[in-house]
Coordinates of C-alpha atoms and ligand atoms in Angstrom, one line a residue:
M266 CA 150.1 -39.7 -27.0
G267 CA 147.4 -37.3 -26.0
N268 CA 144.3 -36.8 -28.1
F269 CA 145.4 -39.2 -30.8
D270 CA 145.5 -42.0 -28.4
L271 CA 143.1 -44.8 -29.4
T272 CA 143.8 -47.0 -26.4
G273 CA 140.7 -49.1 -25.6
R274 CA 139.0 -48.6 -29.0
K275 CA 137.9 -51.6 -31.0
A276 CA 138.1 -51.1 -34.8
L277 CA 137.0 -53.0 -37.9
V278 CA 138.8 -52.0 -41.1
T279 CA 137.2 -53.3 -44.3
G280 CA 139.5 -54.2 -47.2
G281 CA 142.2 -54.2 -44.7
A282 CA 144.2 -57.1 -46.2
R283 CA 146.4 -54.8 -48.3
G284 CA 147.0 -51.3 -49.6
I285 CA 145.4 -48.3 -47.9
G286 CA 143.2 -50.5 -45.6
A287 CA 146.3 -52.4 -44.3
S288 CA 148.0 -49.2 -43.5
I289 CA 145.0 -47.8 -41.7
A290 CA 144.8 -51.0 -39.6
E291 CA 148.5 -50.7 -38.7
A292 CA 148.1 -47.0 -37.8
L293 CA 145.0 -47.6 -35.6
A294 CA 146.9 -50.4 -33.8
K295 CA 149.9 -48.2 -33.3
A296 CA 147.7 -45.5 -31.8
G297 CA 146.5 -48.1 -29.3
A298 CA 143.3 -49.6 -30.8
A299 CA 142.5 -53.3 -31.1
V300 CA 141.9 -54.0 -34.8
M301 CA 139.9 -56.5 -36.8
I302 CA 140.6 -56.8 -40.5
G303 CA 137.6 -57.7 -42.7
D304 CA 138.3 -58.8 -46.3
I305 CA 137.4 -61.3 -49.0
L306 CA 141.2 -62.1 -49.3
N307 CA 141.3 -64.6 -46.4
D308 CA 145.0 -65.6 -46.6
L309 CA 146.4 -62.1 -47.0
G310 CA 144.0 -60.7 -44.4
Q311 CA 145.2 -63.3 -41.9
Q312 CA 148.8 -62.4 -42.7
T313 CA 148.3 -58.7 -42.3
A314 CA 146.5 -59.3 -39.0
S315 CA 149.3 -61.6 -37.8
A316 CA 151.9 -59.0 -38.7
I317 CA 150.0 -56.3 -36.6
A318 CA 149.6 -58.8 -33.7
K319 CA 153.4 -59.3 -33.7
T320 CA 153.8 -55.6 -32.8
G321 CA 152.0 -56.4 -29.6
A322 CA 148.6 -55.0 -30.6
K323 CA 145.4 -57.1 -30.4
A324 CA 144.5 -57.9 -34.0
G325 CA 142.4 -60.4 -35.8
F326 CA 140.9 -61.3 -39.2
T327 CA 137.3 -62.0 -40.2
P328 CA 136.0 -62.9 -43.6
L329 CA 133.8 -60.1 -44.9
D330 CA 132.2 -59.5 -48.2
V331 CA 130.9 -55.9 -47.8
R332 CA 128.2 -56.5 -50.4
E333 CA 126.3 -59.0 -48.1
D334 CA 124.2 -58.2 -45.1
A335 CA 124.7 -61.7 -43.6
S336 CA 128.5 -61.3 -44.0
W337 CA 128.4 -58.0 -42.1
Q338 CA 126.4 -59.6 -39.3
A339 CA 129.0 -62.3 -38.9
A340 CA 131.9 -59.9 -39.1
V341 CA 130.5 -57.5 -36.5
A342 CA 129.8 -60.5 -34.2
A343 CA 133.4 -61.7 -34.7
T344 CA 134.7 -58.2 -34.0
I345 CA 132.8 -58.0 -30.7
S346 CA 133.7 -61.5 -29.6
T347 CA 137.4 -61.2 -30.5
L348 CA 138.1 -57.6 -29.4
G349 CA 135.4 -57.2 -26.7
G350 CA 133.5 -54.3 -28.4
F351 CA 133.1 -52.3 -31.6
D352 CA 133.4 -48.5 -31.7
V353 CA 135.4 -47.7 -34.9
L354 CA 134.5 -48.7 -38.4
V355 CA 136.7 -47.8 -41.4
N356 CA 134.7 -48.5 -44.6
N357 CA 137.8 -48.8 -46.9
A358 CA 137.0 -51.7 -49.2
G359 CA 136.4 -50.6 -52.8
I360 CA 137.1 -51.5 -56.4
E361 CA 137.9 -49.4 -59.4
I362 CA 137.0 -50.5 -63.0
T363 CA 138.3 -48.0 -65.6
A364 CA 136.1 -47.2 -68.6
L365 CA 135.6 -44.3 -70.9
V366 CA 131.9 -43.3 -70.9
V367 CA 131.6 -44.7 -74.5
D368 CA 132.8 -48.1 -73.2
I369 CA 130.8 -48.4 -70.0
D370 CA 129.7 -52.0 -69.4
A371 CA 126.5 -52.3 -67.3
A372 CA 127.6 -55.4 -65.4
E373 CA 130.9 -53.9 -64.5
L374 CA 129.3 -50.6 -63.4
R375 CA 126.9 -52.6 -61.2
R376 CA 129.8 -54.5 -59.7
M377 CA 131.4 -51.2 -58.6
L378 CA 128.1 -49.9 -57.2
D379 CA 127.7 -53.1 -55.3
V380 CA 131.1 -52.8 -53.5
N381 CA 131.5 -49.1 -53.3
I382 CA 127.9 -47.9 -52.5
V383 CA 126.1 -51.0 -51.1
G384 CA 129.2 -52.0 -49.2
V385 CA 129.6 -48.6 -47.5
S386 CA 125.8 -48.3 -46.9
L387 CA 125.6 -51.7 -45.1
G388 CA 128.7 -50.9 -43.1
M389 CA 127.1 -47.7 -41.7
K390 CA 123.9 -49.7 -41.1
H391 CA 125.6 -52.3 -39.0
A392 CA 127.9 -49.9 -37.3
F393 CA 124.9 -47.7 -36.2
R394 CA 122.8 -50.7 -35.1
T395 CA 125.7 -52.1 -33.0
M396 CA 127.2 -48.9 -31.6
R397 CA 124.1 -46.9 -30.7
P398 CA 122.7 -46.9 -27.2
G399 CA 121.1 -50.3 -26.5
G400 CA 123.0 -52.0 -29.3
P401 CA 125.3 -55.0 -28.7
A402 CA 128.4 -52.7 -28.4
G403 CA 126.3 -49.6 -27.3
K404 CA 129.0 -47.0 -26.6
G405 CA 128.8 -44.9 -29.8
G406 CA 131.9 -44.4 -31.9
A407 CA 133.3 -43.2 -35.2
V408 CA 132.9 -44.2 -38.8
V409 CA 135.4 -43.2 -41.5
N410 CA 134.4 -43.8 -45.1
I411 CA 137.1 -43.8 -47.8
S412 CA 135.9 -41.8 -50.8
S413 CA 138.4 -40.4 -53.4
V414 CA 139.7 -37.3 -55.0
A415 CA 137.7 -38.7 -57.9
A416 CA 134.6 -37.4 -56.1
T417 CA 136.0 -33.8 -56.3
I418 CA 137.6 -33.6 -59.8
A419 CA 136.8 -34.7 -63.3
F420 CA 139.4 -37.3 -64.3
P421 CA 138.9 -39.0 -67.6
S422 CA 138.0 -42.8 -67.8
I423 CA 136.6 -43.1 -64.3
A424 CA 133.1 -41.7 -64.6
G425 CA 131.5 -44.7 -63.0
Y426 CA 134.0 -45.0 -60.2
S427 CA 133.8 -41.2 -59.5
A428 CA 130.0 -41.5 -59.3
T429 CA 130.4 -44.3 -56.7
K430 CA 132.8 -42.1 -54.7
S431 CA 130.5 -39.1 -54.9
A432 CA 127.9 -41.4 -53.5
V433 CA 130.2 -42.3 -50.6
D434 CA 130.4 -38.5 -49.9
R435 CA 126.6 -38.2 -49.7
L436 CA 126.2 -41.4 -47.7
T437 CA 128.6 -39.9 -45.2
R438 CA 126.7 -36.6 -44.8
V439 CA 123.3 -38.2 -44.5
G440 CA 124.7 -40.9 -42.2
A441 CA 126.3 -38.2 -40.0
M442 CA 123.0 -36.3 -39.9
E443 CA 120.9 -39.3 -38.8
A444 CA 123.5 -40.5 -36.3
G445 CA 123.6 -37.1 -34.7
K446 CA 119.9 -36.3 -34.8
L447 CA 118.9 -39.7 -33.5
G448 CA 121.4 -39.7 -30.7
Y449 CA 123.5 -42.7 -31.8
G450 CA 126.7 -41.1 -30.4
V451 CA 128.5 -42.0 -33.7
R452 CA 130.4 -39.5 -35.8
V453 CA 130.7 -40.2 -39.5
N454 CA 133.3 -38.6 -41.8
C455 CA 135.0 -39.4 -45.1
I456 CA 138.5 -39.0 -46.6
Y457 CA 139.2 -38.2 -50.3
P458 CA 142.6 -39.7 -51.0
G459 CA 144.6 -38.6 -54.1
L460 CA 146.3 -41.2 -56.4
I461 CA 148.3 -43.7 -54.4
P462 CA 150.4 -46.4 -56.0
T463 CA 148.7 -49.4 -54.5
D464 CA 147.5 -52.4 -56.6
M465 CA 144.5 -50.3 -57.5
G466 CA 146.4 -47.0 -58.2
M467 CA 149.0 -48.7 -60.4
K468 CA 146.3 -50.6 -62.4
L469 CA 144.6 -47.3 -63.0
A470 CA 147.8 -45.7 -64.3
G471 CA 148.1 -48.6 -66.8
D472 CA 144.4 -48.5 -67.7
V473 CA 144.5 -44.8 -68.8
V474 CA 147.4 -45.6 -71.2
A475 CA 145.4 -48.5 -72.6
A476 CA 142.4 -46.1 -73.1
G477 CA 144.7 -43.9 -75.2
L478 CA 144.6 -40.9 -72.7
W479 CA 148.4 -40.8 -72.0
P480 CA 151.3 -42.3 -74.0
T481 CA 152.9 -44.0 -71.0
T482 CA 152.2 -44.7 -67.3
D483 CA 155.1 -42.4 -66.4
A484 CA 153.5 -39.6 -68.4
A485 CA 150.1 -40.2 -66.7
V486 CA 151.7 -40.3 -63.2
G487 CA 153.8 -37.2 -64.1
D488 CA 150.6 -35.3 -65.0
V489 CA 148.9 -36.2 -61.8
V490 CA 151.9 -35.1 -59.8
G491 CA 152.0 -31.9 -61.9
Q492 CA 148.4 -31.2 -60.9
T493 CA 149.3 -31.7 -57.2
P494 CA 150.5 -28.6 -55.4
L495 CA 152.6 -30.7 -52.9
G496 CA 154.3 -32.3 -55.8
R497 CA 154.2 -36.0 -55.2
L498 CA 151.8 -39.0 -55.3
G499 CA 150.0 -39.9 -52.0
E500 CA 151.3 -42.6 -49.7
V501 CA 149.2 -45.1 -47.8
G502 CA 150.4 -43.6 -44.5
D503 CA 149.1 -40.2 -45.5
V504 CA 145.5 -41.6 -45.5
A505 CA 146.1 -43.8 -42.4
D506 CA 147.2 -40.8 -40.3
A507 CA 144.1 -38.8 -41.3
A508 CA 141.9 -41.8 -40.4
V509 CA 143.5 -42.0 -37.0
F510 CA 142.8 -38.3 -36.4
L511 CA 139.1 -38.6 -37.5
C512 CA 138.6 -41.7 -35.2
S513 CA 140.3 -39.9 -32.3
D514 CA 138.9 -37.6 -29.6
A515 CA 140.8 -34.8 -31.3
A516 CA 138.0 -34.9 -33.9
R517 CA 135.3 -35.1 -31.2
F518 CA 133.2 -32.2 -32.7
I519 CA 133.8 -33.1 -36.3
T520 CA 131.1 -35.1 -38.2
G521 CA 129.7 -35.1 -41.7
V522 CA 132.9 -33.7 -43.3
G523 CA 135.0 -34.9 -46.2
L524 CA 138.8 -34.5 -45.7
P525 CA 140.9 -34.3 -48.8
V526 CA 144.2 -36.1 -48.4
D527 CA 145.5 -35.4 -51.9
G528 CA 148.3 -32.9 -51.7
G529 CA 145.9 -30.2 -52.9
M530 CA 145.0 -31.9 -56.2
G531 CA 141.3 -31.5 -55.7
M532 CA 141.3 -27.9 -54.3
Ligands
NAD1736 N1 144.8 -46.2 -54.6 C1 144.3 -45.0 -54.9 O1 144.9 -44.3 -55.7 C2 143.0 -44.6 -54.2 C3 142.7 -43.2 -54.3 C4 141.5 -42.8 -53.8 C5 140.7 -43.7 -53.1 N2 141.0 -45.0 -53.0 C6 140.1 -45.9 -52.3 O2 140.8 -46.4 -51.2 C7 140.3 -47.7 -50.8 C8 141.4 -48.7 -50.8 O3 142.0 -48.7 -52.1 P1 143.5 -49.4 -52.3 O4 144.2 -48.6 -53.3 O5 144.1 -49.9 -51.1 O6 142.9 -50.7 -53.2 P2 143.4 -52.2 -53.2 O7 142.8 -52.8 -54.4 O8 144.9 -52.3 -53.0 O9 142.7 -52.8 -51.9 C9 141.3 -52.9 -51.8 C10 141.0 -54.0 -50.7 O10 139.6 -54.1 -50.7 C11 139.2 -55.5 -50.6 N3 137.9 -55.7 -51.2 C12 137.5 -55.6 -52.5 N4 136.2 -56.0 -52.6 C13 135.8 -56.3 -51.3 C14 134.5 -56.8 -50.8 N5 133.5 -57.0 -51.6 N6 134.5 -57.1 -49.5 C15 135.5 -56.9 -48.7 N7 136.7 -56.4 -49.1 C16 136.8 -56.2 -50.4 C17 140.3 -56.1 -51.5 O11 140.4 -57.5 -51.3 C18 141.5 -55.4 -51.0 O12 142.1 -55.9 -49.9 C19 139.2 -48.0 -51.9 O13 137.9 -47.6 -51.4 C20 139.6 -47.0 -53.0 O14 138.5 -46.7 -53.9 C21 142.2 -45.4 -53.5

């Protein structure tokens, strides 16, 4: 498998119970990594981990609410005790709450900030503390944060969400700078996925119709595809393959970048 071989790596994927996160967990396992899924969806997370374990990979589930420091501590400890180490973190968990600017609700905006910004920040904090020399895992590693094409274009009705994903972009750059300068041995990169028809993506397609921006979900999706040079929606596997690359030694001299996986929509 060459440079994309992740044999021996120990990965935690947040929000890995379903959607993009589940696909990333599967792809990391297929590349040889042992994988822990962390999510607030305990039953589905267990099922996804069991399905990966059935393929012969080492896989487990840990409850994780990315908004909470104590939950991170427990999830990282569970990852180390179950997998025997921790050197890959994919900060994938996120939520999207659609609202035109004129309709922004402070509590809902704060809910998004809490998951998308606080969650990613705490993830980097615990990854750095654990992976850096002298930490409980101590072998360095790779962090991949999931931002969005929403951080690179202006799409109506997702101002708040786009702001959180722009924050993920900046968190990635500053995290990469600190991890490099301070000798943690941890690379930090992010991915900007385009629209993908997961639970989140399909809900957004419905929300923009409800907001009066497009007449039907088919028209909204058709417009997105029309703005995408490669002419289709994204698939979860598109993001998963990019994550495997960024975690692998093929990306050994890459840190602090954002990789669009959007068919060219955000170019
Ligand atoms: N689907 C898209 O079109 C799209 C596009 C660009 C970026 N993204 C980003 O990709 C990531 C995954 O999105 P998805 O489409 O798979 O969404 P999804 O809603 O299908 O899955 C999100 C997962 O995150 C988990 N999660 C939510 N809050 C959590 C918390 N507090 N702690 C732990 N886990 C939590 C959910 O339980 C779920 O398993 C998100 O960060 C999203 O913003 C999605």
